[in-house]
mmCIF file of C-alpha atoms and ligand atoms in Angstrom:
data_model
loop_
_atom_site.group_PDB
_atom_site.id
_atom_site.type_symbol
_atom_site.label_atom_id
_atom_site.label_comp_id
_atom_site.label_asym_id
_atom_site.label_seq_id
_atom_site.Cartn_x
_atom_site.Cartn_y
_atom_site.Cartn_z
ATOM 1 C CA MET A 1 -16.487 -5.648 -9.503
ATOM 2 C CA ILE A 2 -12.927 -4.911 -8.435
ATOM 3 C CA LYS A 3 -10.655 -7.685 -9.590
ATOM 4 C CA THR A 4 -7.364 -5.914 -10.382
ATOM 5 C CA ALA A 5 -4.933 -4.271 -7.984
ATOM 6 C CA VAL A 6 -1.956 -2.083 -8.799
ATOM 7 C CA PHE A 7 1.094 -2.024 -6.521
ATOM 8 C CA PRO A 8 3.585 0.774 -7.223
ATOM 9 C CA VAL A 9 6.932 -0.635 -6.064
ATOM 10 C CA ALA A 10 9.411 1.419 -8.067
ATOM 11 C CA GLY A 11 10.428 3.840 -5.283
ATOM 12 C CA LEU A 12 14.039 4.125 -4.115
ATOM 13 C CA GLY A 13 13.532 3.678 -0.386
ATOM 14 C CA SER A 14 16.293 6.144 0.446
ATOM 15 C CA ARG A 15 14.901 6.682 3.978
ATOM 16 C CA PHE A 16 15.971 3.134 4.800
ATOM 17 C CA LEU A 17 19.499 3.185 3.407
ATOM 18 C CA PRO A 18 21.710 1.244 3.828
ATOM 19 C CA ALA A 19 19.099 -1.511 4.418
ATOM 20 C CA THR A 20 17.586 -0.848 0.989
ATOM 21 C CA LYS A 21 20.845 -0.614 -0.956
ATOM 22 C CA ALA A 22 20.468 -4.102 -2.437
ATOM 23 C CA ILE A 23 16.915 -5.052 -1.458
ATOM 24 C CA PRO A 24 13.678 -3.284 -2.405
ATOM 25 C CA LYS A 25 12.104 -1.289 0.422
ATOM 26 C CA GLU A 26 8.908 -3.286 -0.142
ATOM 27 C CA MET A 27 10.859 -6.382 0.964
ATOM 28 C CA LEU A 28 11.588 -4.891 4.405
ATOM 29 C CA VAL A 29 10.247 -7.307 6.947
ATOM 30 C CA VAL A 30 7.636 -6.521 9.582
ATOM 31 C CA VAL A 31 7.820 -9.338 12.155
ATOM 32 C CA ASP A 32 8.059 -12.227 9.672
ATOM 33 C CA LYS A 33 6.784 -11.062 6.298
ATOM 34 C CA PRO A 34 7.876 -8.446 3.792
ATOM 35 C CA LEU A 35 5.692 -5.354 3.473
ATOM 36 C CA ILE A 36 4.610 -6.225 -0.053
ATOM 37 C CA GLN A 37 3.242 -9.560 1.134
ATOM 38 C CA TYR A 38 0.942 -7.827 3.615
ATOM 39 C CA ALA A 39 -0.397 -5.697 0.754
ATOM 40 C CA VAL A 40 -0.873 -8.667 -1.595
ATOM 41 C CA GLU A 41 -2.619 -10.686 1.124
ATOM 42 C CA GLU A 42 -4.910 -7.731 1.810
ATOM 43 C CA ALA A 43 -5.748 -7.520 -1.894
ATOM 44 C CA ARG A 44 -6.445 -11.250 -2.045
ATOM 45 C CA ALA A 45 -8.792 -11.003 0.938
ATOM 46 C CA ALA A 46 -10.682 -8.308 -0.982
ATOM 47 C CA GLY A 47 -11.212 -10.642 -3.948
ATOM 48 C CA ILE A 48 -8.419 -9.364 -6.198
ATOM 49 C CA GLU A 49 -7.410 -11.831 -8.921
ATOM 50 C CA LYS A 50 -4.950 -9.793 -11.008
ATOM 51 C CA PHE A 51 -1.872 -8.212 -9.456
ATOM 52 C CA ILE A 52 0.003 -5.501 -11.360
ATOM 53 C CA PHE A 53 3.349 -4.399 -9.947
ATOM 54 C CA ILE A 54 4.957 -1.205 -11.220
ATOM 55 C CA THR A 55 8.644 -1.879 -10.733
ATOM 56 C CA SER A 56 12.058 -0.461 -11.537
ATOM 57 C CA GLN A 57 15.583 -1.813 -11.710
ATOM 58 C CA GLY A 58 16.699 -3.722 -8.637
ATOM 59 C CA LYS A 59 13.185 -4.867 -7.699
ATOM 60 C CA GLU A 60 13.547 -8.450 -8.961
ATOM 61 C CA ALA A 61 13.285 -9.861 -5.431
ATOM 62 C CA ILE A 62 9.592 -8.923 -5.439
ATOM 63 C CA GLU A 63 8.914 -11.034 -8.532
ATOM 64 C CA ASP A 64 10.870 -13.919 -7.009
ATOM 65 C CA HIS A 65 8.980 -13.657 -3.745
ATOM 66 C CA PHE A 66 5.648 -14.417 -5.418
ATOM 67 C CA ASP A 67 7.064 -17.105 -7.724
ATOM 68 C CA SER A 68 7.588 -20.773 -6.886
ATOM 69 C CA HIS A 69 11.043 -21.788 -5.629
ATOM 70 C CA SER A 70 11.441 -25.394 -6.718
ATOM 71 C CA SER A 71 14.760 -26.251 -5.035
ATOM 72 C CA LEU A 72 13.631 -24.827 -1.684
ATOM 73 C CA GLU A 73 10.263 -26.565 -1.996
ATOM 74 C CA LEU A 74 11.926 -29.917 -2.785
ATOM 75 C CA THR A 75 14.310 -29.564 0.157
ATOM 76 C CA LEU A 76 11.494 -28.705 2.582
ATOM 77 C CA GLN A 77 9.469 -31.638 1.253
ATOM 78 C CA ALA A 78 12.418 -34.048 1.628
ATOM 79 C CA ARG A 79 12.979 -32.864 5.215
ATOM 80 C CA GLY A 80 9.324 -33.195 6.104
ATOM 81 C CA LYS A 81 9.005 -29.486 6.895
ATOM 82 C CA LEU A 82 5.480 -29.397 5.617
ATOM 83 C CA GLU A 83 4.354 -26.319 7.515
ATOM 84 C CA ASP A 84 7.175 -24.245 6.052
ATOM 85 C CA LEU A 85 6.449 -25.731 2.639
ATOM 86 C CA GLU A 86 2.827 -24.671 2.869
ATOM 87 C CA LYS A 87 3.899 -21.204 4.043
ATOM 88 C CA ILE A 88 6.031 -20.558 0.979
ATOM 89 C CA ARG A 89 3.603 -22.232 -1.431
ATOM 90 C CA SER A 90 0.708 -20.108 -0.252
ATOM 91 C CA ILE A 91 2.631 -16.924 -1.145
ATOM 92 C CA ARG A 92 2.706 -17.805 -4.844
ATOM 93 C CA ILE A 93 0.553 -15.743 -7.137
ATOM 94 C CA PRO A 94 -0.983 -18.234 -9.584
ATOM 95 C CA GLU A 95 0.495 -18.214 -13.087
ATOM 96 C CA GLY A 96 -0.982 -15.585 -15.362
ATOM 97 C CA GLN A 97 -2.324 -13.485 -12.495
ATOM 98 C CA ALA A 98 0.752 -11.311 -11.845
ATOM 99 C CA LEU A 99 2.128 -8.679 -14.162
ATOM 100 C CA PHE A 100 5.349 -6.705 -13.695
ATOM 101 C CA ILE A 101 5.652 -3.408 -15.562
ATOM 102 C CA ARG A 102 8.782 -1.251 -15.515
ATOM 103 C CA GLN A 103 8.524 2.448 -14.767
ATOM 104 C CA HIS A 104 11.598 3.794 -16.536
ATOM 105 C CA GLU A 105 11.987 6.979 -14.521
ATOM 106 C CA PRO A 106 10.806 7.957 -11.014
ATOM 107 C CA LEU A 107 8.265 10.504 -12.258
ATOM 108 C CA GLY A 108 5.790 10.174 -9.395
ATOM 109 C CA LEU A 109 2.890 8.085 -8.113
ATOM 110 C CA GLY A 110 0.498 9.377 -10.792
ATOM 111 C CA HIS A 111 2.898 8.273 -13.503
ATOM 112 C CA ALA A 112 3.415 4.866 -11.867
ATOM 113 C CA VAL A 113 -0.353 4.272 -11.863
ATOM 114 C CA TRP A 114 -0.618 5.453 -15.491
ATOM 115 C CA CYS A 115 1.897 2.738 -16.478
ATOM 116 C CA ALA A 116 -0.873 0.143 -15.806
ATOM 117 C CA ARG A 117 -3.356 1.806 -18.207
ATOM 118 C CA HIS A 118 -3.412 -0.920 -20.886
ATOM 119 C CA TYR A 119 -3.903 -3.814 -18.514
ATOM 120 C CA ILE A 120 -7.114 -3.114 -16.616
ATOM 121 C CA GLN A 121 -10.326 -4.472 -18.123
ATOM 122 C CA GLU A 122 -12.833 -3.559 -15.400
ATOM 123 C CA GLU A 123 -14.251 -0.066 -14.784
ATOM 124 C CA SER A 124 -12.546 0.320 -11.419
ATOM 125 C CA PHE A 125 -9.417 -1.068 -9.832
ATOM 126 C CA ALA A 126 -7.640 -1.038 -6.483
ATOM 127 C CA LEU A 127 -4.357 0.652 -5.715
ATOM 128 C CA LEU A 128 -2.293 -0.320 -2.678
ATOM 129 C CA LEU A 129 0.855 1.379 -1.416
ATOM 130 C CA ALA A 130 2.802 -1.262 0.503
ATOM 131 C CA ASP A 131 4.457 1.366 2.741
ATOM 132 C CA ASP A 132 1.124 1.750 4.471
ATOM 133 C CA LEU A 133 0.481 -1.333 6.556
ATOM 134 C CA VAL A 134 -3.033 -1.514 7.993
ATOM 135 C CA GLN A 135 -3.758 -3.723 10.994
ATOM 136 C CA ALA A 136 -7.467 -4.497 11.024
ATOM 137 C CA LYS A 137 -9.913 -7.282 11.847
ATOM 138 C CA VAL A 138 -11.404 -6.990 8.362
ATOM 139 C CA PRO A 139 -8.581 -6.027 5.985
ATOM 140 C CA CYS A 140 -8.809 -2.374 4.902
ATOM 141 C CA LEU A 141 -9.296 -2.954 1.156
ATOM 142 C CA GLN A 142 -11.999 -5.530 1.864
ATOM 143 C CA GLN A 143 -13.846 -2.927 3.966
ATOM 144 C CA MET A 144 -13.569 -0.482 1.070
ATOM 145 C CA VAL A 145 -14.742 -2.954 -1.567
ATOM 146 C CA GLN A 146 -17.727 -3.884 0.615
ATOM 147 C CA ALA A 147 -18.637 -0.242 1.216
ATOM 148 C CA TYR A 148 -18.020 0.926 -2.370
ATOM 149 C CA SER A 149 -20.804 1.857 -4.725
ATOM 150 C CA PRO A 150 -20.349 3.444 -8.172
ATOM 151 C CA GLU A 151 -21.770 6.789 -6.904
ATOM 152 C CA ASP A 152 -18.658 7.059 -4.701
ATOM 153 C CA GLY A 153 -16.580 7.664 -7.840
ATOM 154 C CA ASN A 154 -12.959 7.459 -6.774
ATOM 155 C CA MET A 155 -12.578 6.236 -3.207
ATOM 156 C CA VAL A 156 -9.589 6.822 -0.939
ATOM 157 C CA ALA A 157 -8.996 5.518 2.578
ATOM 158 C CA VAL A 158 -8.535 8.428 4.986
ATOM 159 C CA ILE A 159 -7.298 9.072 8.507
ATOM 160 C CA ASP A 160 -6.977 12.185 10.651
ATOM 161 C CA VAL A 161 -3.422 13.411 11.047
ATOM 162 C CA ASN A 162 -1.824 16.147 13.151
ATOM 163 C CA LYS A 163 -1.846 19.557 11.532
ATOM 164 C CA GLU A 164 1.956 19.652 11.294
ATOM 165 C CA GLU A 165 1.947 16.359 9.325
ATOM 166 C CA VAL A 166 -0.411 17.396 6.510
ATOM 167 C CA ASN A 167 2.544 18.162 4.239
ATOM 168 C CA ARG A 168 3.211 14.420 3.904
ATOM 169 C CA TYR A 169 -0.218 13.540 2.505
ATOM 170 C CA GLY A 170 -2.948 14.184 0.004
ATOM 171 C CA ILE A 171 -5.510 16.217 1.987
ATOM 172 C CA LEU A 172 -9.269 16.387 1.367
ATOM 173 C CA ASP A 173 -11.456 19.455 1.604
ATOM 174 C CA VAL A 174 -14.553 17.763 3.004
ATOM 175 C CA LYS A 175 -17.976 18.820 1.702
ATOM 176 C CA SER A 176 -20.256 16.345 3.528
ATOM 177 C CA LYS A 177 -20.176 13.262 5.741
ATOM 178 C CA SER A 178 -22.338 10.173 5.843
ATOM 179 C CA GLY A 179 -21.384 7.287 8.142
ATOM 180 C CA SER A 180 -17.867 6.160 7.335
ATOM 181 C CA LYS A 181 -17.820 8.096 4.027
ATOM 182 C CA VAL A 182 -16.932 11.729 3.394
ATOM 183 C CA ARG A 183 -17.445 13.515 0.088
ATOM 184 C CA ALA A 184 -14.601 15.817 -0.963
ATOM 185 C CA LYS A 185 -15.017 19.115 -2.749
ATOM 186 C CA SER A 186 -11.308 19.197 -3.531
ATOM 187 C CA VAL A 187 -8.020 17.475 -2.771
ATOM 188 C CA VAL A 188 -4.496 18.837 -2.576
ATOM 189 C CA GLU A 189 -1.137 17.065 -2.446
ATOM 190 C CA LYS A 190 1.180 17.837 0.473
ATOM 191 C CA PRO A 191 -0.113 21.301 1.428
ATOM 192 C CA SER A 192 1.665 23.346 4.077
ATOM 193 C CA PRO A 193 -0.086 23.289 7.473
ATOM 194 C CA GLN A 194 -1.182 26.935 6.924
ATOM 195 C CA ASN A 195 -2.804 26.143 3.561
ATOM 196 C CA ALA A 196 -4.304 22.731 4.307
ATOM 197 C CA PRO A 197 -8.100 22.620 3.922
ATOM 198 C CA SER A 198 -8.392 19.986 6.707
ATOM 199 C CA THR A 199 -6.446 17.252 8.476
ATOM 200 C CA THR A 200 -8.262 14.458 6.594
ATOM 201 C CA ALA A 201 -5.408 12.627 4.904
ATOM 202 C CA ILE A 202 -5.295 9.959 2.198
ATOM 203 C CA ILE A 203 -3.474 6.740 3.033
ATOM 204 C CA GLY A 204 -2.279 4.180 0.509
ATOM 205 C CA ARG A 205 -5.559 2.415 -0.320
ATOM 206 C CA TYR A 206 -7.626 3.537 -3.298
ATOM 207 C CA ILE A 207 -10.452 2.361 -5.519
ATOM 208 C CA LEU A 208 -9.992 4.233 -8.795
ATOM 209 C CA HIS A 209 -12.092 4.555 -11.919
ATOM 210 C CA THR A 210 -10.111 3.844 -15.085
ATOM 211 C CA SER A 211 -10.973 7.346 -16.375
ATOM 212 C CA ILE A 212 -8.169 8.497 -14.008
ATOM 213 C CA PHE A 213 -5.727 7.466 -16.770
ATOM 214 C CA GLU A 214 -6.844 10.404 -18.899
ATOM 215 C CA PRO A 215 -5.726 13.249 -16.581
ATOM 216 C CA LEU A 216 -2.647 11.233 -15.558
ATOM 217 C CA GLY A 217 -1.752 11.031 -19.247
ATOM 218 C CA PHE A 218 -1.373 14.859 -19.345
ATOM 219 C CA LYS A 219 1.801 14.261 -17.301
ATOM 220 C CA LYS A 220 1.437 17.568 -15.521
ATOM 221 C CA GLN A 221 4.071 18.101 -12.837
ATOM 222 C CA GLY A 222 2.660 18.800 -9.398
ATOM 223 C CA ALA A 223 3.995 18.940 -5.829
ATOM 224 C CA GLY A 224 7.709 18.123 -5.648
ATOM 225 C CA GLY A 225 7.952 18.260 -9.468
ATOM 226 C CA GLU A 226 6.247 14.840 -9.687
ATOM 227 C CA ILE A 227 3.208 13.620 -11.614
ATOM 228 C CA GLN A 228 0.779 13.332 -8.718
ATOM 229 C CA LEU A 229 -2.177 10.977 -8.481
ATOM 230 C CA THR A 230 -3.872 13.589 -6.299
ATOM 231 C CA ASP A 231 -3.836 16.086 -9.185
ATOM 232 C CA GLY A 232 -5.541 13.492 -11.405
ATOM 233 C CA LEU A 233 -8.225 13.043 -8.727
ATOM 234 C CA GLN A 234 -8.689 16.830 -8.533
ATOM 235 C CA THR A 235 -9.062 17.109 -12.325
ATOM 236 C CA MET A 236 -11.845 14.526 -12.097
ATOM 237 C CA VAL A 237 -13.520 16.405 -9.221
ATOM 238 C CA ASN A 238 -13.436 19.539 -11.418
ATOM 239 C CA ALA A 239 -15.349 17.529 -14.031
ATOM 240 C CA ASN A 240 -17.939 16.593 -11.338
ATOM 241 C CA PHE A 241 -16.664 13.064 -10.835
ATOM 242 C CA PRO A 242 -17.088 12.276 -7.113
ATOM 243 C CA LEU A 243 -14.219 11.712 -4.696
ATOM 244 C CA THR A 244 -15.086 9.842 -1.510
ATOM 245 C CA GLY A 245 -12.951 9.429 1.596
ATOM 246 C CA PHE A 246 -13.503 6.224 3.545
ATOM 247 C CA ARG A 247 -12.831 5.991 7.281
ATOM 248 C CA PHE A 248 -11.842 2.381 7.806
ATOM 249 C CA ASP A 249 -11.739 0.403 11.003
ATOM 250 C CA GLY A 250 -8.130 -0.340 11.884
ATOM 251 C CA GLN A 251 -4.713 1.105 12.576
ATOM 252 C CA ARG A 252 -2.393 2.271 9.824
ATOM 253 C CA TYR A 253 1.390 2.307 10.179
ATOM 254 C CA ASP A 254 3.552 4.395 7.891
ATOM 255 C CA CYS A 255 6.304 1.876 7.176
ATOM 256 C CA GLY A 256 7.929 4.385 4.835
ATOM 257 C CA THR A 257 9.428 5.931 7.985
ATOM 258 C CA LYS A 258 11.624 4.256 10.599
ATOM 259 C CA VAL A 259 9.289 5.186 13.445
ATOM 260 C CA GLY A 260 6.220 3.865 11.640
ATOM 261 C CA TRP A 261 8.033 0.671 10.695
ATOM 262 C CA LEU A 262 9.099 0.167 14.310
ATOM 263 C CA GLN A 263 5.543 0.806 15.542
ATOM 264 C CA ALA A 264 4.218 -1.758 13.058
ATOM 265 C CA ASN A 265 6.696 -4.367 14.292
ATOM 266 C CA LEU A 266 5.757 -3.759 17.921
ATOM 267 C CA ALA A 267 2.019 -3.691 17.246
ATOM 268 C CA LEU A 268 2.048 -6.876 15.170
ATOM 269 C CA ALA A 269 4.302 -8.653 17.674
ATOM 270 C CA ALA A 270 1.980 -7.569 20.496
ATOM 271 C CA ALA A 271 -0.939 -9.090 18.583
ATOM 272 C CA ASP A 272 0.903 -12.401 18.109
ATOM 273 C CA GLN A 273 0.241 -14.926 20.896
ATOM 274 C CA GLU A 274 3.651 -16.550 20.542
ATOM 275 C CA LEU A 275 5.653 -13.310 20.516
ATOM 276 C CA ARG A 276 3.712 -11.217 22.991
ATOM 277 C CA PRO A 277 5.251 -12.627 26.214
ATOM 278 C CA TYR A 278 8.767 -12.075 24.830
ATOM 279 C CA LEU A 279 7.882 -8.573 23.729
ATOM 280 C CA GLU A 280 6.788 -7.723 27.258
ATOM 281 C CA SER A 281 10.121 -8.818 28.740
ATOM 282 C CA VAL A 282 12.056 -7.028 25.979
ATOM 283 C CA MET A 283 10.162 -3.810 26.723
ATOM 284 C CA MET A 284 10.809 -4.109 30.463
ATOM 285 C CA ASN A 285 14.520 -4.568 29.893
ATOM 286 C CA LEU A 286 14.696 -1.500 27.683
ATOM 287 C CA ASN A 287 14.739 0.705 30.763
ATOM 288 C CA ARG A 288 17.942 -0.846 32.048
ATOM 289 C CA PRO A 289 21.089 1.190 31.410
ATOM 290 C CA LEU A 290 23.275 -0.204 28.614
ATOM 291 C CA SER A 291 26.374 -1.947 29.976
ATOM 292 C CA ALA A 292 29.685 -0.360 29.000
HETATM 293 C C1 G1P B 1 1.456 9.244 -1.518
HETATM 294 C C2 G1P B 1 0.344 10.125 -2.106
HETATM 295 C C3 G1P B 1 -0.333 10.922 -0.985
HETATM 296 C C4 G1P B 1 -0.835 9.976 0.094
HETATM 297 C C5 G1P B 1 0.319 9.088 0.597
HETATM 298 C C6 G1P B 1 -0.199 8.027 1.553
HETATM 299 O O1 G1P B 1 2.488 10.067 -1.058
HETATM 300 O O2 G1P B 1 0.912 10.994 -3.074
HETATM 301 O O3 G1P B 1 -1.401 11.665 -1.513
HETATM 302 O O4 G1P B 1 -1.394 10.719 1.157
HETATM 303 O O5 G1P B 1 0.967 8.419 -0.489
HETATM 304 O O6 G1P B 1 0.836 7.272 2.105
HETATM 305 P P1 G1P B 1 3.974 9.517 -0.751
HETATM 306 O O7 G1P B 1 3.914 8.898 0.613
HETATM 307 O O8 G1P B 1 4.285 8.515 -1.818
HETATM 308 O O9 G1P B 1 4.858 10.718 -0.794
#
């Protein structure tokens, strides 16, 4: 039973400066919702009931976003804007179901996850990186939860990437395949294209066993001098704990980059009945020369 999800949201977002100078990168909007809301909605659809955010200074807007906003709600009510009222009410995470934990220093994803160690009661929990937005008929985490069985051990969502991109991901060395699952014999964080064991890359959706907190607690520095989640997964593989890659149905956009963020906006707008006709005319006009 996977009832808790962890959302690491402490990162600086320097790739999006100056946009992220005063707002968290997880609050960047794709079409009409901030990235973090897509991730929380995906978790909800998968049956998650407890939401743990690993934050840092300057991330207060995330907490506010999932809180109630009484003056705005009263105003919308008084003006009869009931649809908008429902929209903002439905975002709220019910009281007692959200937890915000500060990561004091940016020591890496593995360290961010470790910060949640005292607050997970179940054997396994979900981890979602809001930078990765997945467009899918059945939300990605829900697909994973449905497919997951305890023999899978730790499960990571995977995609195939181009060889020259492997140095941006955790990469699996695949031992065997069965349907949408692959079993890994090892995993390495951000290898160079020459040293990568494959092009099977982890994206930001995980189902982790709580025993991951033990290797993460060693605080060993890995790639980029950071405490890497991937190294914790590898330590568990070394101790014969399985690592399973899951090929989900859907399209993932890397909203941690400008190009990926732009693609996500276009793809989601194209899938929206109201926006699609406008998008088509915008795209046609793009070919016109800019006026002086
Ligand atoms: C993190 C993980 C990496 C994974 C990636 C997915 O890297 O460390 O293993 O492939 O997320 O987005 P980051 O993008 O935080 O550098």
